[in-house]
Coordinates of C-alpha atoms in Angstrom, one line a residue:
Chain O
M1 CA -0.2 -0.1 -0.1
S2 CA 2.8 2.3 -1.4
G3 CA 2.5 5.5 -2.9
M4 CA 1.6 4.2 -6.2
D5 CA -0.8 5.9 -8.4
P6 CA -4.8 4.0 -8.6
A7 CA -5.0 4.4 -11.8
L8 CA -1.4 2.6 -13.3
K9 CA -0.9 -0.5 -10.7
P10 CA -2.0 -3.7 -13.3
R11 CA -4.8 -5.5 -13.0
L12 CA -4.3 -8.9 -12.1
R13 CA -6.3 -12.4 -13.0
R14 CA -7.3 -14.9 -11.0
R15 CA -6.3 -17.6 -10.4
S16 CA -8.3 -20.7 -9.1
T17 CA -6.7 -23.3 -6.9
F18 CA -7.2 -26.0 -10.0
E19 CA -4.4 -23.9 -12.1
Y20 CA -2.4 -24.6 -9.9
V21 CA -2.9 -28.2 -9.5
A22 CA -3.0 -28.8 -12.9
W23 CA 0.5 -27.0 -13.1
V24 CA 2.1 -29.2 -10.6
V25 CA 0.2 -33.1 -12.0
C26 CA 0.4 -31.7 -15.6
S27 CA 4.1 -31.3 -14.8
L28 CA 4.9 -34.2 -12.8
V29 CA 2.8 -36.8 -15.8
G30 CA 5.0 -34.9 -18.7
L31 CA 8.4 -34.9 -16.7
G32 CA 7.7 -38.8 -15.7
I33 CA 6.6 -39.7 -19.4
L34 CA 10.1 -37.6 -20.4
I35 CA 12.5 -39.4 -18.4
S36 CA 10.5 -42.9 -18.9
V37 CA 11.1 -41.9 -22.8
S38 CA 14.7 -41.0 -23.1
T39 CA 16.1 -43.6 -20.9
N40 CA 14.1 -47.2 -21.5
P41 CA 16.6 -48.4 -23.8
N42 CA 13.5 -50.1 -25.9
F43 CA 12.8 -47.2 -27.9
K44 CA 17.1 -47.7 -29.1
W45 CA 16.9 -43.6 -30.3
G46 CA 20.1 -44.8 -32.1
V47 CA 18.2 -46.7 -34.8
V48 CA 15.7 -43.8 -35.4
A49 CA 18.1 -41.4 -36.3
K50 CA 19.7 -44.0 -38.3
Y51 CA 16.7 -45.1 -39.8
F52 CA 15.1 -41.6 -39.9
T53 CA 17.0 -40.3 -43.4
Q54 CA 17.6 -43.9 -45.2
E55 CA 17.1 -44.5 -48.4
S56 CA 13.9 -46.5 -48.7
I57 CA 11.9 -44.9 -45.7
L58 CA 12.8 -41.7 -48.0
R59 CA 11.4 -43.1 -50.8
G60 CA 8.6 -44.2 -48.9
L61 CA 7.9 -40.9 -48.1
M62 CA 8.1 -39.4 -51.7
L63 CA 5.9 -42.0 -53.2
T64 CA 3.2 -41.0 -49.5
I65 CA 3.3 -37.0 -50.8
F66 CA 2.7 -38.7 -54.4
L67 CA -0.4 -40.9 -53.3
T68 CA -1.4 -37.5 -51.9
L69 CA -1.1 -35.1 -54.2
A70 CA -1.9 -37.6 -57.1
S71 CA -5.6 -38.8 -55.2
M72 CA -6.6 -34.9 -53.9
A73 CA -6.8 -33.8 -57.5
L74 CA -7.9 -36.3 -59.2
G75 CA -10.9 -36.9 -56.4
T76 CA -11.3 -33.0 -56.2
L77 CA -11.7 -33.0 -59.7
L78 CA -14.5 -35.7 -59.5
G79 CA -15.7 -34.5 -56.8
L80 CA -16.5 -31.0 -58.8
A81 CA -18.2 -32.9 -61.2
L82 CA -20.2 -35.0 -58.3
A83 CA -21.2 -31.8 -56.6
V84 CA -22.3 -29.9 -60.3
M85 CA -24.7 -33.4 -61.1
R86 CA -25.7 -33.5 -57.0
S87 CA -27.2 -30.1 -58.0
S88 CA -28.1 -31.0 -60.8
N89 CA -32.8 -30.9 -61.3
I90 CA -32.8 -33.9 -63.5
K91 CA -33.3 -36.7 -61.1
P92 CA -31.4 -39.7 -62.6
V93 CA -28.1 -37.2 -62.8
A94 CA -29.0 -36.3 -58.7
A95 CA -29.5 -39.4 -58.1
T96 CA -26.8 -40.8 -59.5
A97 CA -24.4 -38.9 -58.1
G98 CA -26.4 -39.4 -54.4
V99 CA -26.5 -43.6 -54.8
Y100 CA -22.1 -43.1 -55.3
I101 CA -21.8 -40.2 -52.3
T102 CA -23.7 -42.8 -50.5
L103 CA -22.0 -45.9 -51.5
F104 CA -18.5 -44.5 -51.2
R105 CA -19.2 -42.8 -47.9
G106 CA -20.5 -45.6 -46.1
T107 CA -18.3 -48.3 -46.3
P108 CA -14.8 -47.6 -44.7
V109 CA -11.4 -47.1 -47.1
L110 CA -9.7 -49.5 -46.1
V111 CA -12.2 -52.3 -47.6
Q112 CA -13.0 -50.1 -50.3
L113 CA -9.2 -50.0 -50.7
I114 CA -8.5 -54.5 -50.9
F115 CA -12.4 -54.4 -52.7
W116 CA -10.0 -52.2 -55.9
F117 CA -6.9 -54.4 -55.6
N118 CA -9.7 -57.9 -55.7
V119 CA -11.6 -56.3 -58.5
A120 CA -10.4 -59.0 -61.2
A121 CA -12.1 -61.4 -59.5
L122 CA -15.2 -59.5 -60.0
Y123 CA -14.1 -58.6 -64.2
P124 CA -11.2 -60.5 -65.3
N125 CA -10.8 -58.6 -68.2
L126 CA -11.8 -55.4 -69.4
S127 CA -12.8 -55.0 -73.1
I128 CA -12.7 -51.3 -74.6
G129 CA -14.2 -51.3 -77.9
I130 CA -16.8 -50.0 -80.1
P131 CA -20.0 -52.2 -79.0
F132 CA -21.2 -54.2 -81.6
T133 CA -18.3 -54.3 -83.6
D134 CA -15.1 -56.3 -83.2
I135 CA -12.6 -53.1 -82.8
G136 CA -11.3 -52.5 -79.3
T137 CA -8.8 -54.5 -77.0
A138 CA -9.4 -56.5 -74.1
I139 CA -7.3 -55.6 -71.2
D140 CA -6.1 -58.4 -67.9
V141 CA -7.7 -56.3 -65.2
N142 CA -5.5 -58.3 -62.7
A143 CA -2.2 -56.6 -64.9
L144 CA -3.9 -53.2 -64.3
M145 CA -4.6 -53.6 -60.2
A146 CA -1.2 -53.6 -59.6
P147 CA -1.0 -52.5 -55.9
I148 CA -0.3 -48.8 -56.4
T149 CA -3.5 -48.6 -59.0
A150 CA -5.1 -50.2 -56.6
A151 CA -4.0 -48.0 -53.9
L152 CA -4.2 -45.1 -56.3
V153 CA -8.1 -45.9 -57.2
G154 CA -9.5 -46.6 -54.3
L155 CA -7.9 -43.4 -52.5
T156 CA -9.2 -41.6 -55.3
L157 CA -12.6 -42.7 -55.5
N158 CA -13.2 -42.5 -52.3
Q159 CA -11.8 -39.0 -51.7
A160 CA -14.3 -37.3 -54.7
A161 CA -17.1 -38.8 -52.8
Y162 CA -16.0 -36.8 -49.6
M163 CA -14.8 -33.4 -52.1
A164 CA -18.4 -34.0 -53.9
E165 CA -20.1 -33.0 -50.6
I166 CA -17.6 -30.3 -49.7
I167 CA -18.6 -28.2 -52.8
R168 CA -21.8 -29.0 -53.2
G169 CA -22.1 -27.7 -49.6
G170 CA -20.2 -24.3 -50.9
F171 CA -22.4 -24.2 -53.8
T172 CA -25.2 -24.5 -51.2
S173 CA -23.7 -21.2 -48.9
V174 CA -24.2 -18.9 -52.4
G175 CA -27.7 -17.0 -51.9
K176 CA -30.5 -17.4 -53.4
G177 CA -30.5 -14.1 -54.3
Q178 CA -27.2 -14.6 -56.8
I179 CA -28.4 -17.6 -58.7
E180 CA -32.4 -15.2 -59.3
A181 CA -30.1 -12.2 -60.5
A182 CA -28.2 -14.5 -62.5
D183 CA -31.4 -16.0 -64.1
S184 CA -33.3 -12.4 -64.2
L185 CA -29.9 -11.9 -66.6
G186 CA -30.8 -14.6 -68.6
M187 CA -27.1 -16.9 -67.8
S188 CA -27.3 -20.6 -68.7
A189 CA -26.6 -23.0 -66.1
G190 CA -22.9 -23.5 -66.9
M191 CA -22.1 -20.0 -66.9
K192 CA -23.8 -19.3 -63.4
M193 CA -21.9 -21.8 -62.3
R194 CA -18.5 -20.9 -63.3
K195 CA -19.1 -17.3 -63.2
V196 CA -21.2 -16.5 -60.2
I197 CA -21.5 -20.0 -57.7
I198 CA -18.1 -21.4 -58.1
P199 CA -16.4 -18.1 -56.9
Q200 CA -18.7 -17.4 -54.7
A201 CA -18.5 -21.1 -52.8
M202 CA -14.3 -20.8 -52.7
P203 CA -14.2 -19.2 -49.6
S204 CA -16.1 -22.1 -47.7
I205 CA -13.8 -24.9 -49.7
I206 CA -11.1 -24.4 -49.7
P207 CA -10.2 -24.4 -46.0
A208 CA -12.3 -27.8 -45.7
T209 CA -10.3 -28.7 -48.8
G210 CA -7.4 -28.3 -47.2
N211 CA -8.3 -30.6 -43.7
Q212 CA -8.9 -33.0 -46.7
F213 CA -5.7 -32.9 -47.3
I214 CA -3.7 -33.8 -43.9
G215 CA -6.2 -35.8 -43.5
M216 CA -5.5 -38.0 -47.0
F217 CA -1.7 -37.2 -45.9
K218 CA -3.0 -39.5 -43.0
E219 CA -5.2 -41.8 -44.3
T220 CA -2.9 -42.9 -47.4
S221 CA -1.0 -45.3 -44.7
L222 CA -3.9 -47.9 -45.2
V223 CA -2.3 -48.9 -48.5
S224 CA 0.4 -50.1 -47.0
V225 CA -1.7 -53.7 -46.5
L226 CA -1.9 -53.7 -50.6
G227 CA 2.2 -53.9 -50.1
V228 CA 2.5 -50.4 -51.2
A229 CA 5.8 -49.6 -50.6
E230 CA 4.9 -46.3 -48.9
L231 CA 5.7 -44.2 -46.0
L232 CA 4.2 -47.1 -43.4
Q233 CA 5.2 -50.3 -45.3
S234 CA 9.0 -48.7 -46.1
A235 CA 9.4 -49.1 -42.1
Q236 CA 7.3 -52.1 -42.1
L237 CA 10.0 -54.0 -44.5
I238 CA 12.5 -52.7 -42.4
Y239 CA 11.7 -54.0 -39.4
A240 CA 10.5 -57.0 -40.7
R241 CA 13.9 -57.9 -41.4
T242 CA 15.4 -56.6 -38.2
Y243 CA 12.5 -56.5 -35.5
E244 CA 13.3 -53.1 -34.4
T245 CA 9.6 -53.0 -35.3
I246 CA 9.3 -49.6 -32.1
P247 CA 11.5 -47.7 -33.8
L248 CA 11.3 -47.7 -37.2
L249 CA 7.1 -47.3 -35.9
I250 CA 8.3 -43.9 -34.5
V251 CA 10.3 -43.6 -37.8
A252 CA 7.3 -43.2 -39.6
S253 CA 5.2 -41.0 -37.0
L254 CA 7.8 -38.7 -36.7
W255 CA 7.6 -38.3 -40.8
Y256 CA 4.3 -38.6 -40.6
L257 CA 4.0 -35.8 -37.5
V258 CA 6.8 -33.4 -39.6
M259 CA 4.2 -33.4 -42.9
T260 CA 1.4 -32.3 -41.1
L261 CA 2.9 -29.9 -39.2
L262 CA 4.2 -28.4 -42.1
L263 CA 1.4 -28.3 -44.2
S264 CA -0.8 -27.0 -41.1
Y265 CA 1.0 -23.5 -40.9
P266 CA -0.6 -23.1 -44.7
Q267 CA -4.1 -24.6 -44.1
S268 CA -4.3 -22.0 -40.8
K269 CA -3.5 -19.6 -43.2
L270 CA -6.3 -20.5 -45.2
E271 CA -8.7 -21.1 -42.9
Q272 CA -7.7 -17.4 -41.7
K273 CA -7.5 -15.9 -45.1
Y274 CA -11.4 -16.5 -45.9
S275 CA -12.5 -16.7 -43.0
R276 CA -12.4 -13.1 -43.3
T277 CA -15.3 -12.8 -45.9
S278 CA -17.8 -11.0 -43.7
S279 CA -16.7 -7.6 -46.0
R280 CA -16.2 -10.4 -48.9
I281 CA -13.9 -8.2 -51.0
P282 CA -11.4 -9.9 -52.9
R283 CA -7.6 -9.8 -52.6
R284 CA -6.7 -7.5 -56.4
A285 CA -9.7 -4.5 -54.4
K286 CA -6.9 -3.4 -52.2
K287 CA -5.4 -1.6 -55.9
V288 CA -8.6 0.2 -55.3
V289 CA -8.3 3.8 -53.7
L290 CA -10.6 4.3 -51.2
T291 CA -11.1 8.1 -51.8
A292 CA -14.6 9.8 -53.2
P293 CA -14.8 10.3 -56.2
E294 CA -17.5 12.9 -58.0
G295 CA -20.6 11.7 -57.4
M296 CA -20.5 10.0 -54.0
A297 CA -22.9 13.2 -52.5
R298 CA -25.2 12.5 -54.7
Chain M
M1 CA -37.5 1.6 -77.0
S2 CA -37.3 -0.6 -79.5
T3 CA -40.3 -2.9 -79.8
D4 CA -42.8 -3.4 -76.7
G5 CA -42.7 -2.6 -73.2
T6 CA -45.9 -4.2 -73.0
I7 CA -47.2 -6.5 -70.3
H8 CA -50.7 -8.5 -70.6
A9 CA -51.9 -11.4 -67.6
R10 CA -55.4 -12.8 -68.5
A11 CA -56.5 -15.0 -65.0
I12 CA -53.4 -15.4 -63.7
R13 CA -52.9 -18.0 -61.1
K14 CA -49.9 -19.6 -58.6
S15 CA -49.8 -21.6 -55.9
F16 CA -47.3 -22.6 -53.4
G17 CA -48.3 -26.0 -51.5
P18 CA -51.6 -25.5 -50.3
K19 CA -51.5 -21.6 -50.9
T20 CA -52.5 -19.9 -53.9
V21 CA -51.0 -16.7 -53.8
L22 CA -52.7 -15.4 -57.2
K23 CA -55.7 -15.8 -58.0
D24 CA -56.9 -14.7 -61.4
I25 CA -54.8 -11.8 -61.6
D26 CA -55.3 -9.4 -64.8
L27 CA -52.7 -6.9 -65.5
D28 CA -52.4 -4.2 -69.1
I29 CA -49.7 -2.5 -68.5
A30 CA -49.1 0.5 -71.7
S31 CA -45.4 1.1 -73.0
G32 CA -44.3 3.2 -71.4
E33 CA -45.9 2.8 -68.5
I34 CA -45.5 3.7 -65.3
C35 CA -47.1 1.1 -62.4
C36 CA -47.1 0.9 -58.7
I37 CA -48.6 -2.0 -56.9
I38 CA -49.0 -1.3 -53.1
G39 CA -49.6 -3.8 -51.1
P40 CA -49.2 -5.8 -47.5
S41 CA -46.3 -7.9 -47.3
G42 CA -48.0 -11.5 -48.8
S43 CA -50.3 -9.9 -50.8
G44 CA -48.7 -11.5 -53.5
K45 CA -47.1 -8.4 -54.7
S46 CA -44.1 -9.4 -55.3
T47 CA -45.0 -12.8 -56.8
V48 CA -46.4 -10.7 -60.1
L49 CA -43.1 -9.3 -60.6
R50 CA -41.3 -12.4 -59.8
C51 CA -44.2 -14.5 -62.8
I52 CA -43.1 -11.3 -64.9
N53 CA -39.3 -12.3 -65.4
G54 CA -39.8 -16.0 -64.8
L55 CA -38.2 -16.7 -61.6
E56 CA -41.8 -18.0 -61.3
N57 CA -43.9 -20.5 -63.1
V58 CA -47.6 -19.1 -63.5
D59 CA -49.8 -21.5 -63.0
S60 CA -52.3 -21.0 -65.4
G61 CA -53.9 -18.1 -67.0
V62 CA -52.1 -16.0 -69.7
L63 CA -49.7 -13.7 -69.1
K64 CA -48.1 -12.0 -72.2
V65 CA -44.5 -10.0 -72.0
N66 CA -43.5 -7.3 -75.0
G67 CA -46.4 -9.0 -76.8
E68 CA -44.9 -13.0 -76.4
N69 CA -46.2 -15.2 -73.7
F70 CA -43.9 -15.5 -72.0
G71 CA -41.6 -18.7 -71.2
Y72 CA -43.9 -21.2 -72.7
Y73 CA -45.2 -21.4 -76.9
E74 CA -48.6 -21.8 -77.5
T75 CA -50.2 -24.7 -79.4
D76 CA -54.5 -25.9 -79.6
T77 CA -54.3 -27.6 -76.9
A78 CA -51.8 -26.2 -74.6
Y79 CA -48.4 -24.1 -73.0
H80 CA -45.3 -26.0 -74.4
A81 CA -42.4 -24.6 -71.3
L82 CA -39.9 -22.6 -74.2
P83 CA -36.0 -24.1 -74.4
P84 CA -33.5 -22.6 -71.9
K85 CA -32.4 -20.6 -74.2
K86 CA -35.6 -18.9 -75.2
L87 CA -36.6 -18.2 -71.5
A88 CA -33.0 -17.0 -71.2
E89 CA -33.6 -14.5 -74.6
Q90 CA -36.9 -13.6 -73.2
R91 CA -35.9 -12.5 -69.8
T92 CA -32.7 -10.6 -71.3
R93 CA -36.0 -8.3 -72.4
V94 CA -37.2 -7.2 -68.8
G95 CA -34.7 -6.2 -66.2
M96 CA -35.1 -7.2 -62.4
V97 CA -33.8 -5.3 -59.6
F98 CA -34.2 -6.8 -56.4
Q99 CA -34.8 -5.4 -52.4
Q100 CA -31.5 -6.8 -51.7
F101 CA -29.6 -5.5 -54.9
N102 CA -27.8 -9.3 -55.3
L103 CA -24.9 -7.8 -56.9
F104 CA -22.2 -10.5 -57.5
P105 CA -19.4 -9.9 -54.6
N106 CA -16.7 -11.1 -56.6
M107 CA -17.4 -8.5 -59.3
T108 CA -16.9 -4.9 -59.3
A109 CA -19.2 -2.3 -60.3
N110 CA -18.2 -2.5 -63.8
E111 CA -18.0 -6.6 -64.4
N112 CA -21.1 -6.5 -62.3
I113 CA -22.3 -4.1 -65.4
M114 CA -20.4 -5.7 -67.9
S115 CA -21.6 -9.4 -66.8
G116 CA -25.1 -9.4 -68.6
P117 CA -23.9 -8.1 -72.3
V118 CA -20.5 -10.1 -72.4
L119 CA -21.5 -13.4 -70.7
V120 CA -24.8 -13.9 -72.4
K121 CA -25.0 -11.0 -75.2
G122 CA -21.4 -11.5 -76.0
Q123 CA -20.6 -8.0 -76.4
N124 CA -17.2 -6.8 -76.9
K125 CA -15.5 -5.8 -73.8
K126 CA -14.5 -2.9 -74.9
Q127 CA -17.3 -1.3 -75.8
A128 CA -19.7 -3.1 -72.8
M129 CA -17.3 -1.3 -70.6
K130 CA -17.4 2.3 -72.0
R131 CA -20.7 1.4 -72.0
A132 CA -21.0 0.5 -68.0
H133 CA -18.8 3.8 -67.7
E134 CA -22.0 5.6 -69.4
L135 CA -25.0 4.3 -66.8
L136 CA -22.6 4.3 -64.5
A137 CA -22.5 8.6 -65.0
S138 CA -26.4 8.1 -66.0
V139 CA -26.9 6.7 -62.1
G140 CA -24.3 9.4 -60.8
L141 CA -21.6 6.7 -59.7
A142 CA -19.3 8.1 -62.4
G143 CA -15.6 6.8 -61.1
F144 CA -17.2 4.0 -58.7
G145 CA -16.2 1.0 -62.0
D146 CA -13.4 -0.5 -59.8
Y147 CA -15.5 -0.5 -56.5
Y148 CA -16.6 -4.1 -55.2
P149 CA -20.0 -4.2 -53.7
A150 CA -18.8 -4.8 -50.4
Q151 CA -17.2 -0.9 -50.5
L152 CA -20.3 0.6 -51.1
S153 CA -23.1 1.9 -49.2
G154 CA -26.6 0.3 -49.7
G155 CA -27.9 3.6 -52.2
Q156 CA -24.6 3.1 -54.5
Q157 CA -25.1 -0.5 -54.6
Q158 CA -28.9 -0.5 -55.8
R159 CA -28.2 2.6 -58.2
V160 CA -25.3 0.0 -60.3
A161 CA -27.9 -2.8 -59.5
I162 CA -30.0 -0.8 -61.4
A163 CA -27.0 0.1 -63.9
R164 CA -26.6 -3.7 -64.5
S165 CA -30.6 -4.4 -65.7
L166 CA -29.4 -1.5 -67.6
A167 CA -27.1 -2.3 -70.1
M168 CA -29.2 -5.2 -71.6
D169 CA -31.7 -3.2 -73.1
P170 CA -34.3 -4.5 -71.4
E171 CA -37.5 -3.0 -72.5
I172 CA -39.1 -3.2 -69.4
M173 CA -37.9 -2.8 -65.6
L174 CA -38.9 -4.6 -62.5
F175 CA -38.5 -2.8 -59.3
D176 CA -39.6 -5.7 -56.4
E177 CA -39.5 -2.7 -53.1
P178 CA -36.2 -1.2 -54.5
T179 CA -35.9 1.0 -51.6
S180 CA -37.4 -1.3 -48.8
A181 CA -33.3 -2.5 -47.8
L182 CA -31.8 1.0 -47.9
D183 CA -31.2 3.7 -44.6
P184 CA -33.5 5.9 -44.7
E185 CA -31.0 8.6 -46.0
K186 CA -30.7 6.7 -48.6
V187 CA -34.5 6.1 -50.4
G188 CA -33.4 9.6 -52.1
E189 CA -30.9 8.7 -54.4
V190 CA -32.3 5.2 -55.4
L191 CA -35.7 7.0 -56.0
A192 CA -34.0 9.5 -58.2
V193 CA -31.9 7.2 -61.1
M194 CA -35.5 5.6 -61.1
Q195 CA -37.2 9.2 -61.9
D196 CA -35.0 9.6 -64.3
L197 CA -35.5 6.5 -66.0
A198 CA -39.4 7.0 -66.1
K199 CA -38.2 10.1 -67.9
K200 CA -37.3 8.7 -70.3
G201 CA -40.1 6.6 -71.7
M202 CA -39.1 2.8 -69.8
T203 CA -42.0 0.7 -68.7
M204 CA -41.7 0.3 -64.9
V205 CA -43.3 -2.4 -63.1
V206 CA -42.7 -0.8 -58.8
V207 CA -43.8 -3.1 -56.2
T208 CA -42.2 -0.3 -53.3
H209 CA -43.9 1.4 -50.4
E210 CA -42.9 5.0 -51.1
M211 CA -46.4 6.3 -51.5
G212 CA -44.9 9.3 -52.6
F213 CA -42.9 7.9 -55.8
A214 CA -46.3 6.4 -56.3
R215 CA -48.0 9.7 -56.3
E216 CA -45.3 12.0 -58.2
V217 CA -44.2 9.5 -60.7
A218 CA -46.5 6.9 -61.5
D219 CA -49.3 6.5 -63.7
S220 CA -51.2 3.3 -62.5
L221 CA -51.1 2.2 -59.0
I222 CA -52.6 -1.2 -57.8
F223 CA -53.7 -2.0 -54.6
M224 CA -53.2 -6.1 -53.7
D225 CA -53.9 -7.8 -51.2
D226 CA -54.5 -11.4 -50.0
G227 CA -53.7 -12.4 -53.9
Y228 CA -56.5 -10.6 -55.2
I229 CA -56.0 -6.8 -57.7
V230 CA -58.3 -4.9 -55.1
E231 CA -58.1 -1.5 -56.4
R232 CA -56.7 -0.3 -59.7
G233 CA -56.7 3.0 -61.4
D234 CA -55.1 6.2 -61.8
A235 CA -51.8 6.7 -59.3
R236 CA -52.6 10.3 -57.5
E237 CA -56.6 9.2 -58.3
V238 CA -56.8 6.3 -55.9
L239 CA -54.1 8.0 -53.3
R240 CA -56.4 10.3 -53.0
N241 CA -59.4 8.9 -53.2
P242 CA -59.2 5.3 -53.0
K243 CA -62.7 3.4 -53.5
E244 CA -62.2 0.2 -52.0
P245 CA -62.6 0.8 -48.3
R246 CA -60.1 -2.2 -47.8
T247 CA -57.6 0.0 -50.0
R248 CA -58.6 3.3 -47.7
A249 CA -57.9 1.1 -44.6
F250 CA -54.4 0.3 -45.4
L251 CA -53.5 3.8 -46.8
D252 CA -54.7 5.6 -43.7
K253 CA -52.4 3.1 -41.6
V254 CA -49.1 3.8 -44.3
I255 CA -49.2 7.7 -45.4

């Protein structure tokens, strides 16, 4: 109670007893885990370090990145087509997309992957040609559905179903008035989609797509069951030989974690950028000088 | 105004599910006529407007806009819906101004105004841009072409929306409560633009609560209630001396 100016005294946050207890408990538990992890020789951190940048692991990582990029790109394109179909007012078209989405979202990805790998059991030969003529070729489906193809097909078709729902959600976020304005100007359905609906749906589609991307990166580990030598499978191949199971799972996990963290930064930037759309002023609007030209007074 | 600019309707009926919103509506609007439609909300006045522009389809009755059956072609036994291209063509001849402006937020004022001529009519961009500048100047917004809708006030947005409709060179302009979403002090600037347009001989159908505008600018006035046209006539005459008790009751409350 000295002579300090009451106007300058800081206002302190109230800390509850629970807060102090939480600090103590969490610190102790955290410290315990840290000591255990670093002193338990079975973790074999030396092995982790040795394999972290090993060539087959890095090749596996590259394949994981490739599978993620390829299935996201193809899945998004197919998803866009499905979303447009689903929004069609021609019943059979909308229903087809609806059935597709239900099937692919309603069954596990793992099951779908194994299904595509074994699809040759259903259709051993695929013939491409002009109906009722002899022109065309037959393709051996068993040879076509190599593990990597099956992986790509499975991930893409599954992703398309999820992307279709995200994109369609974006479409429905565009106000009815916008569509009426486009209609009253006489725009065709395609024009309306390209110039009015899709540009305005982007702010809600892009952040959700970023999330899917990060999810897909981890989802690719499922294709290890098909024997595709992506990141997880590469680790498995090594520990099958050396029996250093845990250290190699740590190697794979660390890579997944690193990549996810790297991706989550641009993702959070994207989310920030597109959540500021209440004002709905596109980026390039900045070049406009905000002073009142003539006619403002009217 | 090139060709026609008339609206004729006989016994138009329209239902939304079990609710009948238009009951045997007859309309005769001449070329260059300014017609105001007033009435309580839910009376069907907006629906009439939306039918004239094809945003809603009528269930039955005759609807001729610019002298043609609107949205349908007639055979001996039925009206058949027109293909989308034909309908779009008819729509380009009827401009619509909405209560909520409905400017495209992803386009500048210029791009909004050019969207119809360039995207729908395939006009070349340079010409369309020149026209956009002229139209912006005519609604008192010269120099605002590079602004996005979010950078404009409500009154300015509505004036851009009017310019966007005018860019299609329509014979008829429909206004659906164009000033109802505006700050009271911005109402005047939009009404002034509409008054200018009226002087140029545009056929205009205006759903509005602005009785002052109806009195000063409109030729004819229609009062609607519960899906019917209750009273119609010379705008000043109806406002000064309504014949139907329902019209009188409504006017007593709003004026």
